[in-house]
Amino acid sequence: MPELPEVETVRAGLAAHLLRGRLGRTEVLDARSLRRHPGPPESFVDELAGSVLLDVARRGKYLWLLLGTEGGAPEVPGEETRPVLPRGLVVHLGMSGQVLIQPPEAPAERHLRLRIPVALPDGTTVEMRFVDQRIFGGMFLDELVAPADSLPTAPRPGAGASEIALPLLPASVAHIGRDPLDPWFDDAAFRRRLLRTESGIKRVLLDQTAVSGIGNIYADEALWRARLHYAKPARSLTAPQTRQLLAAVREVLAEALAAGGTSFDALYVNVNGESGYFERGLNAYGRAGKPCPRCGAIMVREPFMNRSSFRCPQCQRAPRGFRAG
DNA sequence: CAGTTAACCTGTCAGC
DNA sequence: TGCTGACAGGTTAACT
């Protein structure tokens, strides 16, 4: 479910509500949501308790809470700096994960898996809840390491001076590439990657090491905007086509982010439980049997990588020798 | 090495 | 009213 716009919406919500909050002891209702945690659930609970949330960062579809020590505070230039534990609370939403901020007394959600009390600086306490129907997502603690390219983790638009942007990311996230909205995304390197592979273009868009944050919805949307077939060999894209594709990816991600993400049902929601409204902005995904908004041809759904691809048969012609299925 | 496939899960919906 | 199979926004480990 959640791709970059949805995950970023969650990240921004957590940062807006929980910064400098102190985490309490996690109630683990389903240990499968801690599957990727290196150790038993008790160690997750013990290590998390008492830490302070200094920042919330994101790489592709992963986000992590930067944790400080007891009494820790964000580093401020000119002030004596406090030691920051090199740890992050990593969150991945998988296909159906949600992170909600709820009053502690709010009734339990149907698929509630973890509840983490957070004592806020204003004296109130809320709960950060992890809700996940399919349990493909989860939370885990991980050490922070320097990224392979040694460049900073991206500062976010509108990031306040109090927000720190450490050039660190969780070790388990280090293999994930930068997303197309990241100021340090390398267009030329992406182009070289396309030329180096035998794969079709959609396969590369979904490869989180090549470019992160894109999933099945936004891959189809970007390909529709760029008038490209999902199976077109990546290495056959011309330089202008590559530029147009990246422009299309950036457009659709930015528009979806501005709309709060895409939601077909109550499965995707922000930290307040509200759905985004970008579903109205979709031109391709889920529109099999409906007319192409651009040319009117009837759009089709085709099997692709054990899921589906949606395209306009007129605007997005199959490459030579291609057969679907 | 790059490229596939199976596995991880629960729920909904269409068709019989 | 079941039952079955297809399908759903993702990633990783284990194959070829």
Coordinates of C-alpha atoms (C1' of nucleotides) in Angstrom, one line a residue:
Chain A
M1 CA 0.0 0.0 0.0
P2 CA 2.1 2.8 1.2
E3 CA 4.6 4.3 -1.2
L4 CA 6.6 7.5 -0.8
P5 CA 3.7 10.0 -0.5
E6 CA 1.9 7.9 2.1
V7 CA 5.1 7.1 4.1
E8 CA 6.2 10.7 4.0
T9 CA 2.7 11.8 5.2
V10 CA 3.2 9.5 8.2
R11 CA 6.7 10.7 8.8
A12 CA 5.6 14.4 8.8
G13 CA 2.7 13.5 11.1
L14 CA 5.0 11.8 13.6
A15 CA 7.5 14.7 13.6
A16 CA 4.7 17.2 14.0
H17 CA 3.2 15.5 17.0
L18 CA 5.9 13.6 18.9
L19 CA 9.2 15.5 18.7
R20 CA 11.0 15.5 22.1
G21 CA 8.5 13.0 23.5
R22 CA 9.8 10.3 25.8
L23 CA 8.9 6.7 24.9
G24 CA 7.5 4.4 27.6
R25 CA 7.2 0.7 27.7
T26 CA 5.8 -0.9 24.5
E27 CA 2.9 -3.3 24.8
V28 CA 3.5 -6.0 22.3
L29 CA 0.2 -7.5 21.2
D30 CA 1.7 -9.4 18.3
A31 CA 5.4 -10.2 18.3
R32 CA 5.3 -10.9 14.5
S33 CA 5.3 -7.1 14.1
L34 CA 8.8 -7.2 15.6
R35 CA 10.0 -10.0 13.3
R36 CA 13.0 -8.0 12.1
H37 CA 14.1 -6.9 15.5
P38 CA 17.4 -8.4 16.4
G39 CA 16.5 -10.0 19.6
P40 CA 13.4 -11.0 21.6
P41 CA 10.5 -8.7 22.0
E42 CA 11.5 -8.0 25.6
S43 CA 14.8 -6.4 24.4
F44 CA 12.8 -4.2 22.1
V45 CA 10.7 -3.1 25.0
D46 CA 13.6 -2.5 27.4
E47 CA 15.9 -0.7 25.0
L48 CA 13.1 1.6 23.7
A49 CA 11.8 2.6 27.1
G50 CA 13.0 6.0 28.3
S51 CA 14.5 7.2 25.1
V52 CA 13.6 10.5 23.6
L53 CA 12.4 11.1 20.1
L54 CA 14.8 13.6 18.5
D55 CA 13.7 13.4 14.8
V56 CA 11.9 11.4 12.3
A57 CA 13.6 10.6 9.0
R58 CA 12.8 8.7 5.9
R59 CA 14.5 6.8 3.1
G60 CA 12.2 5.5 0.4
K61 CA 9.4 3.6 2.1
Y62 CA 11.4 3.2 5.3
L63 CA 11.1 5.7 8.1
W64 CA 12.9 5.8 11.4
L65 CA 12.7 7.6 14.7
L66 CA 16.0 9.0 15.8
L67 CA 16.3 8.2 19.5
G68 CA 18.3 10.1 22.1
T69 CA 19.4 9.2 25.6
E70 CA 17.5 10.0 28.8
G71 CA 17.2 13.7 29.0
G72 CA 18.7 14.1 25.6
A73 CA 18.1 17.1 23.5
P74 CA 18.7 18.1 19.9
E75 CA 22.2 19.3 19.2
V76 CA 22.4 23.1 19.1
P77 CA 25.5 24.8 17.7
G78 CA 27.4 26.6 20.4
E79 CA 25.9 24.5 23.1
E80 CA 27.5 21.6 24.8
T81 CA 26.3 18.6 22.8
R82 CA 24.8 15.6 24.5
P83 CA 25.6 12.1 23.4
V84 CA 23.1 10.7 20.9
L85 CA 22.6 7.0 21.0
P86 CA 23.5 5.6 17.5
R87 CA 20.1 4.0 17.3
G88 CA 17.0 4.3 15.2
L89 CA 13.5 2.9 15.6
V90 CA 12.9 1.7 12.1
V91 CA 9.3 1.4 10.8
H92 CA 8.2 -0.2 7.6
L93 CA 4.5 -0.2 6.8
G94 CA 4.6 -3.2 4.4
M95 CA 1.3 -3.5 2.5
S96 CA -1.1 -2.6 5.2
G97 CA 0.7 -0.9 8.1
Q98 CA -0.4 2.2 9.9
V99 CA 1.1 4.4 12.6
L100 CA -1.5 6.2 14.6
I101 CA -1.3 8.7 17.4
Q102 CA -4.2 8.1 19.8
P103 CA -5.2 9.0 23.3
P104 CA -4.3 6.1 25.6
E105 CA -8.0 5.4 26.3
A106 CA -9.0 5.1 22.7
P107 CA -10.5 1.7 21.9
A108 CA -8.1 -0.8 20.4
E109 CA -8.1 -1.0 16.6
R110 CA -9.0 -4.3 15.0
H111 CA -5.4 -5.1 13.9
L112 CA -3.5 -3.3 16.7
R113 CA -0.1 -4.9 17.1
L114 CA 2.0 -2.5 19.2
R115 CA 1.2 0.3 21.5
I116 CA 4.0 2.7 22.6
P117 CA 3.2 5.4 25.2
V118 CA 4.8 8.8 24.5
A119 CA 5.1 11.4 27.2
L120 CA 5.1 14.8 25.4
P121 CA 7.0 17.9 26.6
D122 CA 3.6 19.6 27.4
G123 CA 2.9 17.0 30.0
T124 CA 0.3 15.0 28.2
T125 CA 0.8 11.3 27.2
V126 CA -0.4 9.9 23.9
E127 CA 0.1 6.5 22.3
M128 CA 1.9 5.7 19.1
R129 CA 0.1 2.6 17.8
F130 CA 1.2 0.2 15.1
V131 CA -1.7 -1.3 13.3
D132 CA -1.2 -3.8 10.5
Q133 CA -3.6 -6.2 8.9
R134 CA -1.2 -8.4 7.0
I135 CA 1.9 -8.1 9.2
F136 CA 4.3 -7.5 6.3
G137 CA 5.4 -4.4 8.0
G138 CA 6.9 -3.9 11.4
M139 CA 9.2 -2.1 13.8
F140 CA 12.7 -2.8 14.9
L141 CA 15.7 -1.2 16.5
D142 CA 18.8 -0.8 14.4
E143 CA 22.2 1.0 14.7
L144 CA 22.8 4.0 12.5
V145 CA 25.6 4.0 10.0
A146 CA 27.0 6.5 7.4
P147 CA 25.4 6.2 4.0
A148 CA 27.4 4.7 1.2
D149 CA 27.6 8.0 -0.7
S150 CA 28.6 9.9 2.5
L151 CA 26.0 12.6 1.6
P152 CA 23.6 13.8 4.2
T153 CA 20.2 12.4 4.7
A154 CA 17.9 14.8 2.9
P155 CA 16.8 17.8 4.7
R156 CA 13.0 18.1 4.4
P157 CA 11.2 21.1 2.9
G158 CA 10.2 23.4 5.7
A159 CA 12.4 21.6 8.3
G160 CA 12.8 23.8 11.3
A161 CA 16.1 24.8 12.8
S162 CA 15.5 22.5 15.7
E163 CA 15.4 19.5 13.4
I164 CA 18.7 17.8 13.0
A165 CA 19.7 16.1 9.8
L166 CA 22.3 13.6 10.7
P167 CA 24.3 12.0 7.8
L168 CA 23.3 8.6 9.2
L169 CA 20.8 6.0 8.5
P170 CA 19.9 2.5 9.9
A171 CA 22.2 -0.3 8.7
S172 CA 19.2 -2.2 7.4
V173 CA 18.2 0.7 5.2
A174 CA 21.7 1.4 3.8
H175 CA 21.0 -0.5 0.6
I176 CA 18.0 1.6 -0.3
G177 CA 18.6 4.2 -2.9
R178 CA 17.6 7.8 -2.7
D179 CA 14.1 8.8 -3.8
P180 CA 13.5 11.1 -6.8
L181 CA 12.5 14.0 -4.6
D182 CA 15.8 13.8 -2.7
P183 CA 18.0 16.8 -3.5
W184 CA 21.0 14.4 -3.8
F185 CA 19.3 12.0 -6.1
D186 CA 21.7 11.4 -9.0
D187 CA 19.9 11.6 -12.3
A188 CA 23.1 10.7 -14.3
A189 CA 23.7 7.6 -12.1
F190 CA 20.1 6.6 -12.7
R191 CA 20.6 6.9 -16.4
R192 CA 23.7 4.7 -16.2
R193 CA 21.7 2.2 -14.3
L194 CA 19.1 2.0 -17.0
L195 CA 21.7 1.4 -19.7
R196 CA 23.4 -1.3 -17.6
T197 CA 20.4 -3.6 -17.2
E198 CA 18.4 -6.0 -19.3
S199 CA 15.2 -5.4 -17.4
G200 CA 12.1 -3.6 -18.5
I201 CA 11.6 -0.1 -17.2
K202 CA 8.9 -0.8 -14.6
R203 CA 11.0 -3.4 -13.0
V204 CA 13.8 -0.8 -12.5
L205 CA 11.3 1.7 -11.1
L206 CA 10.2 -0.8 -8.5
D207 CA 13.8 -1.7 -7.6
Q208 CA 14.3 0.2 -4.4
T209 CA 18.1 0.1 -4.8
A210 CA 17.9 2.0 -8.1
V211 CA 15.3 4.6 -7.1
S212 CA 13.3 4.4 -3.9
G213 CA 9.8 5.3 -2.9
I214 CA 8.0 4.1 -6.0
G215 CA 5.5 1.2 -5.8
N216 CA 3.0 -0.3 -8.1
I217 CA 0.6 2.6 -8.1
Y218 CA 3.1 5.4 -8.8
A219 CA 5.1 3.3 -11.3
D220 CA 2.0 2.9 -13.4
E221 CA 1.1 6.5 -13.0
A222 CA 4.5 7.8 -14.0
L223 CA 4.7 5.4 -17.0
W224 CA 1.3 6.6 -18.2
R225 CA 2.4 10.2 -18.0
A226 CA 5.6 9.4 -19.8
R227 CA 3.7 7.3 -22.4
L228 CA 6.0 4.3 -21.8
H229 CA 5.1 0.6 -21.7
Y230 CA 6.1 -1.2 -18.5
A231 CA 8.1 -3.8 -20.4
K232 CA 10.1 -1.4 -22.6
P233 CA 13.7 -2.4 -22.1
A234 CA 15.3 0.2 -19.7
R235 CA 18.4 0.4 -21.8
S236 CA 16.3 1.4 -24.9
L237 CA 15.2 4.7 -23.3
T238 CA 16.7 7.7 -24.9
A239 CA 18.2 10.5 -22.8
P240 CA 15.1 12.7 -23.3
Q241 CA 12.8 9.8 -22.5
T242 CA 14.7 9.2 -19.3
R243 CA 14.4 12.9 -18.4
Q244 CA 10.7 12.8 -19.1
L245 CA 10.2 9.7 -17.1
L246 CA 12.0 11.2 -14.0
A247 CA 10.0 14.4 -14.5
A248 CA 6.8 12.3 -14.6
V249 CA 7.8 10.4 -11.5
R250 CA 8.5 13.6 -9.6
E251 CA 5.3 15.2 -10.7
V252 CA 3.1 12.3 -9.6
L253 CA 4.9 11.8 -6.3
A254 CA 4.7 15.5 -5.5
E255 CA 1.0 15.8 -6.4
A256 CA 0.1 12.7 -4.4
L257 CA 2.1 14.0 -1.4
A258 CA 0.2 17.3 -1.6
A259 CA -3.0 15.4 -1.6
G260 CA -2.0 13.4 1.5
G261 CA -1.4 10.2 -0.5
T262 CA -3.7 7.7 -2.2
S263 CA -6.3 5.7 -0.4
F264 CA -8.8 3.2 -1.8
D265 CA -10.2 2.3 1.6
A266 CA -9.5 2.8 5.3
L267 CA -6.3 0.8 5.0
Y268 CA -4.1 3.7 4.3
V269 CA -4.4 6.6 6.7
N270 CA -2.2 9.3 8.2
V271 CA -1.3 9.4 11.9
N272 CA -4.7 10.9 12.7
G273 CA -6.6 8.1 10.8
E274 CA -7.5 10.3 7.8
S275 CA -7.3 9.1 4.2
G276 CA -5.5 11.0 1.5
Y277 CA -7.5 12.0 -1.6
F278 CA -5.1 11.4 -4.5
E279 CA -7.2 8.5 -5.7
R280 CA -9.0 11.1 -7.8
G281 CA -5.7 12.0 -9.4
L282 CA -5.0 8.5 -10.7
N283 CA -5.0 8.2 -14.5
A284 CA -3.9 4.6 -14.9
Y285 CA -3.9 2.5 -11.7
G286 CA -7.1 0.5 -11.2
R287 CA -8.7 1.9 -14.4
A288 CA -9.0 -1.2 -16.5
G289 CA -12.0 -1.1 -18.7
K290 CA -12.3 2.7 -18.4
P291 CA -11.3 5.3 -21.1
C292 CA -7.8 6.7 -21.1
P293 CA -8.1 10.3 -19.8
R294 CA -5.8 11.4 -22.6
C295 CA -6.9 9.6 -25.7
G296 CA -10.1 7.7 -24.8
A297 CA -8.9 4.2 -25.6
I298 CA -10.1 1.5 -23.2
M299 CA -7.4 0.8 -20.6
V300 CA -6.2 -2.7 -19.8
R301 CA -4.9 -4.6 -16.8
E302 CA -2.1 -7.1 -17.4
P303 CA -0.3 -9.5 -15.1
F304 CA 3.2 -8.3 -14.1
M305 CA 5.5 -9.7 -11.5
N306 CA 2.7 -11.6 -9.7
R307 CA 0.6 -8.4 -9.5
S308 CA -0.9 -6.1 -12.1
S309 CA 0.0 -3.3 -14.5
F310 CA -2.5 -0.9 -15.8
R311 CA -1.9 1.0 -19.1
C312 CA -3.4 2.6 -22.1
P313 CA -2.9 0.4 -25.1
Q314 CA -2.9 3.4 -27.4
C315 CA -0.6 5.8 -25.5
Q316 CA 1.7 3.1 -24.1
R317 CA 2.5 0.8 -27.0
A318 CA 4.1 -2.6 -26.3
P319 CA 7.7 -2.9 -27.4
R320 CA 8.6 -5.1 -30.4
G321 CA 8.2 -8.8 -29.8
F322 CA 6.4 -8.3 -26.5
R323 CA 3.6 -10.6 -25.3
A324 CA 1.7 -10.0 -22.1
G325 CA 1.5 -12.7 -19.4
Chain B
dC1 C1' 26.8 -11.2 -10.8
dA2 C1' 21.7 -10.3 -12.4
dG3 C1' 17.3 -12.0 -12.5
dT4 C1' 13.3 -15.0 -10.8
dT5 C1' 10.5 -17.3 -7.4
dA6 C1' 8.6 -18.4 -2.9
dA7 C1' 7.4 -17.0 1.3
dC8 C1' 5.7 -14.0 4.7
dC9 C1' 0.1 -12.7 6.3
dT10 C1' -5.0 -11.4 6.6
dG11 C1' -8.9 -9.9 4.4
dT12 C1' -12.3 -9.0 0.6
dC13 C1' -14.7 -10.1 -3.4
dA14 C1' -16.5 -12.7 -7.5
dG15 C1' -18.1 -16.9 -9.0
dC16 C1' -20.0 -21.4 -8.3
Chain C
dT1 C1' -24.9 -20.0 2.9
dG2 C1' -20.6 -21.8 2.2
dC3 C1' -16.5 -22.9 -0.4
dT4 C1' -12.6 -21.7 -3.6
dG5 C1' -9.6 -19.0 -6.0
dA6 C1' -7.8 -14.5 -7.4
dC7 C1' -6.2 -10.4 -5.8
dA8 C1' -4.4 -6.4 -2.6
dG9 C1' -0.3 -0.4 -1.8
dG10 C1' 6.1 -4.6 -0.3
dT11 C1' 10.4 -6.8 0.8
dT12 C1' 13.7 -10.5 1.5
dA13 C1' 15.9 -15.0 1.3
dA14 C1' 16.9 -18.5 -1.6
dC15 C1' 17.2 -20.2 -5.9
dT16 C1' 18.9 -20.4 -11.2

